[in-house]
Coordinates of C-alpha atoms in Angstrom, one line a residue:
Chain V
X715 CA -25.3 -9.5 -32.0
X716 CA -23.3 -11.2 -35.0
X717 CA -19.4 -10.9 -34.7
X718 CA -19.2 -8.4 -36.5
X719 CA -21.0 -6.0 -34.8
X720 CA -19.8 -6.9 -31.3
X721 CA -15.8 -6.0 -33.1
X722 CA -17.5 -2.6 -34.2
X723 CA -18.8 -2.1 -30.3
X724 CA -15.5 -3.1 -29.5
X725 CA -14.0 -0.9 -31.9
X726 CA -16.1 2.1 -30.6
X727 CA -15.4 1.6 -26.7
X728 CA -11.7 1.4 -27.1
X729 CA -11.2 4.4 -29.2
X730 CA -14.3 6.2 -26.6
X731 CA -11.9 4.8 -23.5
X732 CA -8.9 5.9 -25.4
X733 CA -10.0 9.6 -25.9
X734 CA -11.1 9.6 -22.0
X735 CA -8.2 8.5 -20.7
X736 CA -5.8 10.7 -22.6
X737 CA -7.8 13.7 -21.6
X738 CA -8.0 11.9 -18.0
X739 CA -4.0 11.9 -18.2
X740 CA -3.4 15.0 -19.3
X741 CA -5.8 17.6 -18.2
X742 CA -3.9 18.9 -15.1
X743 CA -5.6 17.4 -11.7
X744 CA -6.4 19.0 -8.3
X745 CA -3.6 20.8 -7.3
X746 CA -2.2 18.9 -4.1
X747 CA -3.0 20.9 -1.0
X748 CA -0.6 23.6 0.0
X749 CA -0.5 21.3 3.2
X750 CA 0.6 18.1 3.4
X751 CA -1.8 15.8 4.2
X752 CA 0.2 12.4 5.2
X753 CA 3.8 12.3 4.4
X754 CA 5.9 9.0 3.7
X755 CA 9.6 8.9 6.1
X756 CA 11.4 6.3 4.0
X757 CA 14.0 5.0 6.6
X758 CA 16.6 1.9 6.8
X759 CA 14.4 1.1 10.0
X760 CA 10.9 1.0 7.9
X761 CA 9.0 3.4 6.3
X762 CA 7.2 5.8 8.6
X763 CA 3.6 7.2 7.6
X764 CA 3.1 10.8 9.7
X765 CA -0.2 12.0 9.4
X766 CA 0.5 16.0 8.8
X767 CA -3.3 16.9 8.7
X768 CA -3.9 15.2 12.2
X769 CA -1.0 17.0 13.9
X770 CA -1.4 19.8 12.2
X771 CA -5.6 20.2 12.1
X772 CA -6.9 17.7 14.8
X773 CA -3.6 18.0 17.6
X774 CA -3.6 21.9 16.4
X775 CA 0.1 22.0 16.1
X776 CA 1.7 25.1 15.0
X777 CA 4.2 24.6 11.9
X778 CA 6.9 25.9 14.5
X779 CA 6.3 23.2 16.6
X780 CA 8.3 21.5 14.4
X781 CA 9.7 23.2 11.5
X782 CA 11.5 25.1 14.2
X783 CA 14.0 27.2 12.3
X784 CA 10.5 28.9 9.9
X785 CA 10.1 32.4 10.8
X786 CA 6.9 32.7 12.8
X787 CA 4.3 34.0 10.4
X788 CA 6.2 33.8 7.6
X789 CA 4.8 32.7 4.1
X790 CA 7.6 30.9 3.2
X791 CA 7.3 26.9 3.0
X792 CA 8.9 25.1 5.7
X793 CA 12.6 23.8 4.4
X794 CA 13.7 19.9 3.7
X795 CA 15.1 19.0 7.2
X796 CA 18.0 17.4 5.6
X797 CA 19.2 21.0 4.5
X798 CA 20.7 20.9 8.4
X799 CA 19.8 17.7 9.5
X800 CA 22.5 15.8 7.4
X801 CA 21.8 11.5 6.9
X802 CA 25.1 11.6 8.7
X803 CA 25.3 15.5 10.2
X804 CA 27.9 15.1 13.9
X805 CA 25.8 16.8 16.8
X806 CA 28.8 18.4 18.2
X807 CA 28.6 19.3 21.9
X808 CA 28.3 23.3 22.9
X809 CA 31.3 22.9 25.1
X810 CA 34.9 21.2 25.0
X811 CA 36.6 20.0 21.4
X812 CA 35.2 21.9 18.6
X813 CA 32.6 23.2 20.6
X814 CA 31.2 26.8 20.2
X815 CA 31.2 27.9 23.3
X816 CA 33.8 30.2 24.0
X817 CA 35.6 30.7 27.3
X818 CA 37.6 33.9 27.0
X819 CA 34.7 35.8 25.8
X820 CA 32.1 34.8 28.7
X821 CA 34.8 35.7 31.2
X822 CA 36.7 38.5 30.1
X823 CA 34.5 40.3 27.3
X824 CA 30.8 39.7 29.3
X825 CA 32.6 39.8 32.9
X826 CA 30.8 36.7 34.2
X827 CA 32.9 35.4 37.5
X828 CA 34.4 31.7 37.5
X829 CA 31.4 31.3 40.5
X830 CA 28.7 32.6 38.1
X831 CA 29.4 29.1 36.3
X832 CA 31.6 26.7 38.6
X833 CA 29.2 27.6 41.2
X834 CA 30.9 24.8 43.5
X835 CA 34.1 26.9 43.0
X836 CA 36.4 28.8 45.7
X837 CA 37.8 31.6 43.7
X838 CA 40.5 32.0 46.1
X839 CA 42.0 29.0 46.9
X840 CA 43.9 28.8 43.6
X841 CA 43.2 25.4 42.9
X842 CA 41.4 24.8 39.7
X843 CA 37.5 25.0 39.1
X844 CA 36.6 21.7 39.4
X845 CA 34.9 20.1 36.5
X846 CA 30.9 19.8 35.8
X847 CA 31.3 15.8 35.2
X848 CA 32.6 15.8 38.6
X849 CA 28.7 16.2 40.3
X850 CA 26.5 16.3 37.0
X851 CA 27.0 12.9 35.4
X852 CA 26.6 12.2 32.1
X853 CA 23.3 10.2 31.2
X854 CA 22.9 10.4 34.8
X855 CA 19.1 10.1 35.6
X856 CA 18.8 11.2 39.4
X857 CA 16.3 13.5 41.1
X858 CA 18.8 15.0 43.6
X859 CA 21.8 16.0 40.7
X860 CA 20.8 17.2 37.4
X861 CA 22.7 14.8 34.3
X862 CA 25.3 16.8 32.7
X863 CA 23.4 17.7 29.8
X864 CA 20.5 19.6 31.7
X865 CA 22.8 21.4 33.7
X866 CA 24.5 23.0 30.8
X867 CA 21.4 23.5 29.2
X868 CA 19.7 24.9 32.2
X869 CA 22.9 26.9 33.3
X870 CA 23.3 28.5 29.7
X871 CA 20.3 28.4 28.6
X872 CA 19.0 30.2 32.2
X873 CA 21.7 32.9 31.6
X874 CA 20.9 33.7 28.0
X875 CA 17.1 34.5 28.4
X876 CA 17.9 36.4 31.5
X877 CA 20.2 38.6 29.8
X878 CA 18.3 38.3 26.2
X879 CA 21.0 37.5 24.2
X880 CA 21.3 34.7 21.6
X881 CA 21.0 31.8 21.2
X882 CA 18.0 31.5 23.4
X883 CA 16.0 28.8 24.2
X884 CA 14.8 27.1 20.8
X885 CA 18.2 28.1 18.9
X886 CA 20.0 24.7 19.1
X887 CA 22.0 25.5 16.0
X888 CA 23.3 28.4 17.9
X889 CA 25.4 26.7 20.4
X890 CA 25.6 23.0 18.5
X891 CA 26.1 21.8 15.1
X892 CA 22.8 20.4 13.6
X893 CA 22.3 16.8 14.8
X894 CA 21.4 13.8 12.4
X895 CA 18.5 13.6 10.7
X896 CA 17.5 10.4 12.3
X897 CA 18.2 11.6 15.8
X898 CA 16.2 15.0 14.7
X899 CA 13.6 13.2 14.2
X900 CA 13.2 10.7 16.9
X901 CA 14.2 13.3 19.3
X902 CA 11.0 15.5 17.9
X903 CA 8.5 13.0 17.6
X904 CA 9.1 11.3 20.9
X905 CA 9.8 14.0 23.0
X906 CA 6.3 15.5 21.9
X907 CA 4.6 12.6 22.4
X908 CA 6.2 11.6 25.8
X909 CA 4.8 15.6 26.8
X910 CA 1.2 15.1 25.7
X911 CA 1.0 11.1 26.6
X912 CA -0.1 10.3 23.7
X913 CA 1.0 8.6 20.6
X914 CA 3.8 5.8 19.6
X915 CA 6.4 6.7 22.5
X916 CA 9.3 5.2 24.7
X917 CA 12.3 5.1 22.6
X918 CA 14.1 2.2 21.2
X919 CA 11.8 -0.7 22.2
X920 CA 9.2 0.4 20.6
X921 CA 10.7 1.1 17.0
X922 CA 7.5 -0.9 15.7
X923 CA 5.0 1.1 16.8
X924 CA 6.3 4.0 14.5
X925 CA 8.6 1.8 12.0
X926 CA 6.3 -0.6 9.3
X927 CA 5.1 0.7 6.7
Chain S
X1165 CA 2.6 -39.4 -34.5
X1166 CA -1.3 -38.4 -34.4
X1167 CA -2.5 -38.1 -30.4
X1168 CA -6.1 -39.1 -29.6
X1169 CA -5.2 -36.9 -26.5
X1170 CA -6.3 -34.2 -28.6
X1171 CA -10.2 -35.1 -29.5
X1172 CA -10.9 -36.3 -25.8
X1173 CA -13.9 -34.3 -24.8
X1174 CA -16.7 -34.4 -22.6
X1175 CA -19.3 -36.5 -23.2
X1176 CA -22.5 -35.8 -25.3
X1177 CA -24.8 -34.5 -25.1
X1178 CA -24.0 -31.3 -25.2
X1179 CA -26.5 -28.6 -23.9
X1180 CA -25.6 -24.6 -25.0
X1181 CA -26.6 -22.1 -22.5
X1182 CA -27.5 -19.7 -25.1
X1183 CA -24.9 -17.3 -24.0
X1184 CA -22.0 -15.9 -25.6
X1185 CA -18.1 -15.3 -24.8
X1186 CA -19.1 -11.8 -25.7
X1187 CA -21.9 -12.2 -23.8
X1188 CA -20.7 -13.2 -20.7
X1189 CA -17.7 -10.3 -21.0
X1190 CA -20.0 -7.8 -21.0
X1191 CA -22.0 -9.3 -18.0
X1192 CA -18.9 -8.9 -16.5
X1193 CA -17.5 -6.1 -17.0
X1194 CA -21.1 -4.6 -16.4
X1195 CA -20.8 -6.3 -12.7
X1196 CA -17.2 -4.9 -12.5
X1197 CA -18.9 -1.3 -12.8
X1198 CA -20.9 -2.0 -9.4
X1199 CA -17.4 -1.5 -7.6
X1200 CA -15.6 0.6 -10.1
X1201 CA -17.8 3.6 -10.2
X1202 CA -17.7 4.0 -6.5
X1203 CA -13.8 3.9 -6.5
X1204 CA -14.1 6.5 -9.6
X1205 CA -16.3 8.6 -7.5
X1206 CA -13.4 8.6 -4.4
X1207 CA -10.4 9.0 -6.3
X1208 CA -12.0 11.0 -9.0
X1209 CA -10.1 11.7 -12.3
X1210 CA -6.8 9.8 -11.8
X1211 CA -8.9 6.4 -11.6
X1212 CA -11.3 7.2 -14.4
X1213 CA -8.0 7.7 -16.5
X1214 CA -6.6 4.6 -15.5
X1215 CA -9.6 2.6 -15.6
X1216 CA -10.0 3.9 -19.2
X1217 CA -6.4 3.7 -20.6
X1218 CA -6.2 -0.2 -19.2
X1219 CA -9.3 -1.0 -21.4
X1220 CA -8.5 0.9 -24.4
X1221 CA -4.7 -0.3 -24.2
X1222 CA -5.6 -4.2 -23.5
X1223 CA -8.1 -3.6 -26.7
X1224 CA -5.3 -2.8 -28.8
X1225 CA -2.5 -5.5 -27.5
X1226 CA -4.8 -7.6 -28.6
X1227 CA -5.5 -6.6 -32.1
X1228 CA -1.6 -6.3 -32.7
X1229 CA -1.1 -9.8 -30.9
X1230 CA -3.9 -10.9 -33.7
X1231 CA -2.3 -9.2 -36.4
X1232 CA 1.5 -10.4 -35.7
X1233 CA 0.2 -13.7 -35.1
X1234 CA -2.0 -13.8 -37.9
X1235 CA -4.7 -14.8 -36.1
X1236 CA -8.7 -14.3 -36.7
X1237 CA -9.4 -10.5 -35.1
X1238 CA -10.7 -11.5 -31.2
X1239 CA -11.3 -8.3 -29.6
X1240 CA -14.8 -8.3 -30.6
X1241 CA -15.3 -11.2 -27.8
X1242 CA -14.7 -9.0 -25.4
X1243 CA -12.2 -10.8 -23.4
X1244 CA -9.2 -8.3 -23.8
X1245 CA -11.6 -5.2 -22.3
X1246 CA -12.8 -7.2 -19.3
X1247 CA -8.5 -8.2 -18.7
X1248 CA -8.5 -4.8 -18.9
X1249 CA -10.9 -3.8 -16.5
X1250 CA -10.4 -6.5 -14.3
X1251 CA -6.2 -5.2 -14.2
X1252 CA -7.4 -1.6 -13.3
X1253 CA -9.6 -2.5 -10.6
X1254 CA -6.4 -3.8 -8.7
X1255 CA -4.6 -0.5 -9.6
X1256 CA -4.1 2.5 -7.3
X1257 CA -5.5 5.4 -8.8
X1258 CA -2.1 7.3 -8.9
X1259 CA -0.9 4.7 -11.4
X1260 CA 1.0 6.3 -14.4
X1261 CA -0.2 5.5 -17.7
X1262 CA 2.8 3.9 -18.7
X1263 CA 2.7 1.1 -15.9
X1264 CA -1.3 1.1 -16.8
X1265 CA -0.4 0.3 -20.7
X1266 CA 3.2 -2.0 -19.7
X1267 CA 0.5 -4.5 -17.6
X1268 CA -2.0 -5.0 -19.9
X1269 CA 0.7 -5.7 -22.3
X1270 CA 2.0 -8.3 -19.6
X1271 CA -1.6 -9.3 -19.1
X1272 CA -2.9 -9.6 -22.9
X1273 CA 0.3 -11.1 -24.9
X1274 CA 2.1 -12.5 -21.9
X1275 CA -1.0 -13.5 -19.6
X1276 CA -2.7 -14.4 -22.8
X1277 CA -1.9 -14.2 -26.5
X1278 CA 1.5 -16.8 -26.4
X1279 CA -0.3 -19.1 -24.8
X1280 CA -3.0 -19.3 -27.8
X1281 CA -5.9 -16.8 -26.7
X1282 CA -8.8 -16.8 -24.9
X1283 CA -9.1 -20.6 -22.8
X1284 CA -5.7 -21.6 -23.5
X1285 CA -3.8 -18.9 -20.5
X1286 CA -2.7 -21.0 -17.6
X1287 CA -3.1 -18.3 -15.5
X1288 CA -5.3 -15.5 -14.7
X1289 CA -3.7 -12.9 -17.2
X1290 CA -4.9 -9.7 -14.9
X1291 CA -3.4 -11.5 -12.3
X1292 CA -0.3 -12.2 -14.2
X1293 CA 0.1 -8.8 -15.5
X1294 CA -0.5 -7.0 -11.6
X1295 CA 2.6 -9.1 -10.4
X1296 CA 4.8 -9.0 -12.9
X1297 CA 4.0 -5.1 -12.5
X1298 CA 4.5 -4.8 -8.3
X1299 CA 7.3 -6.7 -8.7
X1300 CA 8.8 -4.0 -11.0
X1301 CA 7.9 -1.1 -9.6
X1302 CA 7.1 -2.2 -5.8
X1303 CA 6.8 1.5 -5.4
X1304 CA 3.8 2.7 -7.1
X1305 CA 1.9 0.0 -6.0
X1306 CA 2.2 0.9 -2.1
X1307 CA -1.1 2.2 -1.4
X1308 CA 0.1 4.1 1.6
X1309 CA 2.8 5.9 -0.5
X1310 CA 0.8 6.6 -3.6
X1311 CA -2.4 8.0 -2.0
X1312 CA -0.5 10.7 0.6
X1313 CA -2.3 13.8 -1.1
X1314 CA -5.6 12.2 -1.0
X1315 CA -7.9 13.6 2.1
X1316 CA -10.8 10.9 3.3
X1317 CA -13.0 10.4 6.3
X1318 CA -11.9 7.4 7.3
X1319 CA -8.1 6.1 8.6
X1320 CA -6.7 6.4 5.3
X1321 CA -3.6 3.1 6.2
X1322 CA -3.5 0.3 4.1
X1323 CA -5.5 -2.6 6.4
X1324 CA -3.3 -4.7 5.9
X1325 CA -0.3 -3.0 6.1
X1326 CA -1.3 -1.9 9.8
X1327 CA -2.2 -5.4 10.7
X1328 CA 1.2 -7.3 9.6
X1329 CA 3.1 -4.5 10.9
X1330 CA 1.3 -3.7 14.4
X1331 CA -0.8 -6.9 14.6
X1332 CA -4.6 -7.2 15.5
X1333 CA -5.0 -4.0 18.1
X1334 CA -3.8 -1.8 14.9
X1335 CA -6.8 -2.5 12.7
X1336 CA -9.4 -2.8 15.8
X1337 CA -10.7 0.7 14.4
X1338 CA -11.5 -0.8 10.9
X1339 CA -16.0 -1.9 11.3
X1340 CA -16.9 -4.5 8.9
X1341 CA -19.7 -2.4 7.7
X1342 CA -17.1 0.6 7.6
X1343 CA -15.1 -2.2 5.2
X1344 CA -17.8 -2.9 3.5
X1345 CA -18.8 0.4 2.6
X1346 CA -15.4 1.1 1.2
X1347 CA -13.9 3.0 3.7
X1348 CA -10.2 1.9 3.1
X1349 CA -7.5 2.5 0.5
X1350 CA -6.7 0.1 -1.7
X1351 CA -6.9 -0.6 -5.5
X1352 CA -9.6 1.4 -7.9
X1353 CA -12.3 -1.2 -7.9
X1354 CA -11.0 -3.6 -4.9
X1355 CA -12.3 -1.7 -2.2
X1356 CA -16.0 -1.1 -2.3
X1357 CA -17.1 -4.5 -1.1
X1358 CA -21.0 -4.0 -1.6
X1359 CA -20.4 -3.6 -4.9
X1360 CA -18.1 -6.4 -5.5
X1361 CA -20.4 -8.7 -3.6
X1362 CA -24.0 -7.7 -5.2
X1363 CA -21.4 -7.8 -8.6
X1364 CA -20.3 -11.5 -7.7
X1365 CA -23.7 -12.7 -6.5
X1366 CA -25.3 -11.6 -9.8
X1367 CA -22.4 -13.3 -12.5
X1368 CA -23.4 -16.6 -9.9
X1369 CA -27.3 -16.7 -10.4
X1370 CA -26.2 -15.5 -14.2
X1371 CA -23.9 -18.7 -14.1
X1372 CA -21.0 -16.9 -15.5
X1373 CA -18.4 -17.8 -12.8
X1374 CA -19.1 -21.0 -10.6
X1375 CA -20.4 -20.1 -6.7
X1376 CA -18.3 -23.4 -5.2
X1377 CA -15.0 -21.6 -6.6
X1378 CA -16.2 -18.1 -4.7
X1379 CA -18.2 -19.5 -1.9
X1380 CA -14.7 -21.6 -1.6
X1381 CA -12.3 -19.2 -1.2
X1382 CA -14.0 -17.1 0.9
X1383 CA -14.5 -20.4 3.0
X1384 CA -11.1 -20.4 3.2
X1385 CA -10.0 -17.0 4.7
X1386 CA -12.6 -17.6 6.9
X1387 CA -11.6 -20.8 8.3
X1388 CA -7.9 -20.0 7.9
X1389 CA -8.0 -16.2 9.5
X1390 CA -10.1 -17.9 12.3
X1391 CA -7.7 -20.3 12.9
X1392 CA -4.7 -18.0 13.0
X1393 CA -6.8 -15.5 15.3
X1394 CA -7.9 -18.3 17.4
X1395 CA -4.1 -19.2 17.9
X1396 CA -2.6 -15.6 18.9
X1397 CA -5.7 -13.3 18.7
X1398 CA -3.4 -10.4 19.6
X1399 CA -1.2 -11.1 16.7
X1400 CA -3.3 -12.0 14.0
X1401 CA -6.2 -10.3 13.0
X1402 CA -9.8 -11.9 13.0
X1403 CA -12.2 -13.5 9.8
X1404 CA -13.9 -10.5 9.4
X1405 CA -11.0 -8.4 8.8
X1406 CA -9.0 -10.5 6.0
X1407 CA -12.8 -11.4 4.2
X1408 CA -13.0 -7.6 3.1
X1409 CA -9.8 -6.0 3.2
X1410 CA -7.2 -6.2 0.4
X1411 CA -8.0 -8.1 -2.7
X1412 CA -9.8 -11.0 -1.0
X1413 CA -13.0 -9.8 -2.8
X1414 CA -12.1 -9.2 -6.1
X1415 CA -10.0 -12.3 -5.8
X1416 CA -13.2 -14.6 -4.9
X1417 CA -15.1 -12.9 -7.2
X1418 CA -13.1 -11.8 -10.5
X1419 CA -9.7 -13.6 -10.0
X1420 CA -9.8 -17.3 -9.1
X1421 CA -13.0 -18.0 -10.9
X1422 CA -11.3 -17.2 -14.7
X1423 CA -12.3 -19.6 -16.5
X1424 CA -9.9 -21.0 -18.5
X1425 CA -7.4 -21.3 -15.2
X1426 CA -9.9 -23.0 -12.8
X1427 CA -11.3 -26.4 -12.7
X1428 CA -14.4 -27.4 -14.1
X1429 CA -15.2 -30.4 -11.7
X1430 CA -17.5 -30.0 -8.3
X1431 CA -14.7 -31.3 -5.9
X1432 CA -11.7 -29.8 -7.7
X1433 CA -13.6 -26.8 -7.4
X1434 CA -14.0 -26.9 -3.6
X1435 CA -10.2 -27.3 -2.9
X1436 CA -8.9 -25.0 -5.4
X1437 CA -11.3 -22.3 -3.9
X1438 CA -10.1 -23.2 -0.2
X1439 CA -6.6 -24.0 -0.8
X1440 CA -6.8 -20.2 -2.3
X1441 CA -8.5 -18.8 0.6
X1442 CA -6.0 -20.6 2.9
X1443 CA -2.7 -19.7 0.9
X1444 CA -3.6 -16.0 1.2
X1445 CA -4.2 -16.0 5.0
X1446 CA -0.9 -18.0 5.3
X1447 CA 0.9 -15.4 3.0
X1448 CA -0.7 -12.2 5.0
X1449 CA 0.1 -13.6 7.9
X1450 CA 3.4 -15.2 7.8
X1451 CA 4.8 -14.3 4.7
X1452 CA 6.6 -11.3 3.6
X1453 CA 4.0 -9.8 1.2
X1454 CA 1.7 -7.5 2.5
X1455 CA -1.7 -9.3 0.4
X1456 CA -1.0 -13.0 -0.6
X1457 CA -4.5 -12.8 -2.6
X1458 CA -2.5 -12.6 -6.0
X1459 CA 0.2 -15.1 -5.6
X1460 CA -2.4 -17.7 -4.0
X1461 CA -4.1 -17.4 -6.8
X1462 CA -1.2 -18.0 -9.2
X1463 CA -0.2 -21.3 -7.5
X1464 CA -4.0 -22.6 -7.4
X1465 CA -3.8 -21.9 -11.2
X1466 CA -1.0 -23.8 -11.0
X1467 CA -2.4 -26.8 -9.3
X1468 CA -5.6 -26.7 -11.2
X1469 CA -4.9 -29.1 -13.8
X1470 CA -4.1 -31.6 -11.0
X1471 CA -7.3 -31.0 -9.1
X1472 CA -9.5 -31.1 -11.9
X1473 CA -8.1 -34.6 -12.9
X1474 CA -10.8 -35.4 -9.4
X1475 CA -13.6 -36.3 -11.5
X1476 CA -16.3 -39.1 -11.7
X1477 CA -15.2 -42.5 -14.1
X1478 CA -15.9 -42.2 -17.5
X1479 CA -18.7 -44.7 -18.0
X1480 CA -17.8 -47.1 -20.6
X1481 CA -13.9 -45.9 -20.6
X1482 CA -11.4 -49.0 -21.5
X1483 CA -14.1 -51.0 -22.5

């Protein structure tokens, strides 16, 4: 082929690749499924890849599984989690300092005796209840006392289904502020997968197993 | 002062292999096509735009390099379509056409063009132009990140990603043959390795890039990964793995044998190939980068003029 048929070739396949790949540009593409299918969790501890379709599809969890505040059956897209779970949000306790829970109206308003809660408590003997840190420990882990945080949770949490009024038993937000993203997260992922025994689990040791990418 | 540097050749006689630079572009860009149709066909019209806008744009940096320079017109050689090609084969197919047309500029006036034009580049300009590029934008050049909407059959995690972050029980899933076959995510035209092996052992028997630089550098993953896996099997992942994940393919194939980068003599040849292979287990596996196929391949460029300088006596020299 003399030169200057192999420019005019040349000539012919750029302006051929040119026209394709404008088209290719800007003719609008498949339209990303209405499902995620992996999703990229860009963190200070390493990126996390979470495979949505697997979860979702293969592991056949529900969206409520763990877009928990979406109304069941609802058409509506699941929300950012950093709309409540802040980068920095404080997950402030149900009870004491700036807690929600409110004393006078459980005991006066709703009529529920100092027993019903200080269940260790003599009404009579004038002394005062004694406190739930006394027995339940905090981040205490023993089978014969529950740790302070399960016995609130199971005390209030007990009382409210019984009686039917909110915030039941999936309604965090109802008795505590919204806690941090990160701890949102970890606390979903490796709860779940401590439950089904299956799956990056374990806590802080194994960061790596979820933390990489 | 007038340098007889300058006329030192090789000695006569001189045989022509009745081949072409135009020729030998199209040969292979036509053996590119065995792995780039295949990694149109998975990632559909994204990577057929990108494939397409990296030829047509390295076309065109090189006519304007020609015409500022005011140089002879040298696209018709064929040269700046294959750096084209060659660039997108590396690219994910979510790249946007701007990073697509900003690399071959990197790859066909930086790689390229200053340096004086076709056999005069230093280094391999595609491979130039793709690191200068990930560099930049580190972000749309993570495979894992760029490809979340795509759905495949096959663990779509970047090989070696999982293996540098989890170590060797991570990526026991990934078959050779499943490899092979392309069942991985990774640039355009870097994953189908069928294709880029049939495409690599056809420009051999065609003579168009020299076996003892591919056979070389595959030699040296091999021996390199092997050792490594031999050492902590549970931390670093095995020979077959690192030979067809990544870029090691297209590297041994497309990348380290450019010509006017790579040595020319049989024993230079050898170590530039293995020193490659070696450099990019090393990198994978106890450097930072996720691939260490590129950047091996810059520094053997670099050392090539110092290998190639291995050579048989000159008969008759300083007589």
């Amino acid at each position: 082929m003399s030169l200057k048929n192999e420019r005019k070739l040349i000539y012919v396949v750029a302006i051929i690749c040119l026209v394709v790949g404008v088209f290719c540009y800007s003719s609008p593409t498949a339209a990303p499924p209405e499902s995620p299918v992996r999703l990229m969790f860009k963190t200070v501890g390493g990126n996390v890849l979470f495979d949505h379709q697997t979860h979702s599809a293969t592991y056949g969890l529900g969206c409520l599984d763990c877009h928990h505040d979406q109304e069941a059956g609802s058409a509506k897209l699941p929300g950012d989690c950093t709309a409540c779970h802040g980068i920095d949000s404080k997950h402030v306790p149900a009870m004491g300092e700036n807690g929600k829970f409110n004393h006078e109206v459980h005991g006066q308003d709703l009529g529920l005796a100092c027993s019903d809660c200080h269940h260790e408590y003599d009404e009579g003997s004038g002394a005062e209840p004694q406190l739930c840190s006394d027995c339940h420990e905090p981040g205490g882990d023993d089978d014969a006392m529950l740790n302070r945080q399960d016995a609130f949770h199971k005390q209030c949490i007990g009382c409210h289904e019984e009686s039917g009024i909110t915030p039941g038993k999936k309604d965090c937000a109802g008795c505590h502020e919204p806690r941090k993203r990160a701890d949102a997260f970890h606390g979903q992922c490796i709860s779940c997968h401590e439950d089904v025994g299956a799956g990056p689990a374990g806590g802080d040791a194994d960061c790596k197993k979820c933390h990489g990418f | 002062m007038f340098s007889t540097l300058k006329l030192t050749v090789s000695h006569a006689p001189f045989w022509h292999i009745g081949s072409s630079t135009s020729s030998k572009s199209r040969n292979i860009l036509l053996a590119s096509l065995l792995a780039v149709v295949p990694g149109c066909y998975q990632y559909g019209q994204a990577a057929v735009g990108v494939v397409t806008i990296a030829i047509a744009s390295a076309i065109i940096w090189e006519l304007l390099i020609n015409f500022i320079s005011r140089r002879p017109i040298s696209v018709g050689d064929g040269n700046a379509a294959l750096v084209g090609m060659i660039f997108a084969m590396m690219l994910p197919a979510t790249t946007p056409w701007w990073a697509v047309v900003t690399g071959t500029f990197f790859a066909v006036v930086i790689g390229k063009g200053i340096f004086g034009g076709i056999g005069a580049n230093p280094f391999n300009p595609a491979v130039l132009a793709m690191t200068i590029v990930m560099l930049s934008w580190s972000h749309l050049f993570d495979f894992n990140a760029a490809l979340l909407n795509y759905q495949f059959d096959f663990n779509a995690v970047y090989p070696l990603v999982l293996s540098k972050a989890f170590g060797a029980p991570a990526v026991e899933s990934f078959a050779v043959m499943d490899l092979l076959k392309g069942k991985q995510i990774g640039g355009i035209g870097s994953t189908f390795g069928i294709g880029l092996i049939l495409g690599g052992v056809y420009l051999m028997l065609r003579g168009y890039i020299r076996w003892e630089i591919s056979v070389s550098f595959l030699a040296g993953i091999f021996a390199a990964a092997l050792g490594f896996n031999f050492l902590n099997p549970e931390l670093y992942a095995g020979p077959g793995f690192h030979l067809f994940t990544g870029y090691t393919l297209i590297g041994a194939f497309f990348l380290a044998t450019e010509d006017s980068s790579s040595p020319v003599n049989f024993i230079p040849m050898l170590i530039y190939g293995l020193l490659g292979g070696a450099l990019t287990i090393l990198i994978r596996n106890i450097g930072t980068h996720i691939d260490g196929v590129l950047y091996a391949i810059l520094i053997i460029n670099l050392v090539n003029p110092i290998v190639d300088k291995i050579r048989p006596k000159a008969i008759g020299k300083g007589v």
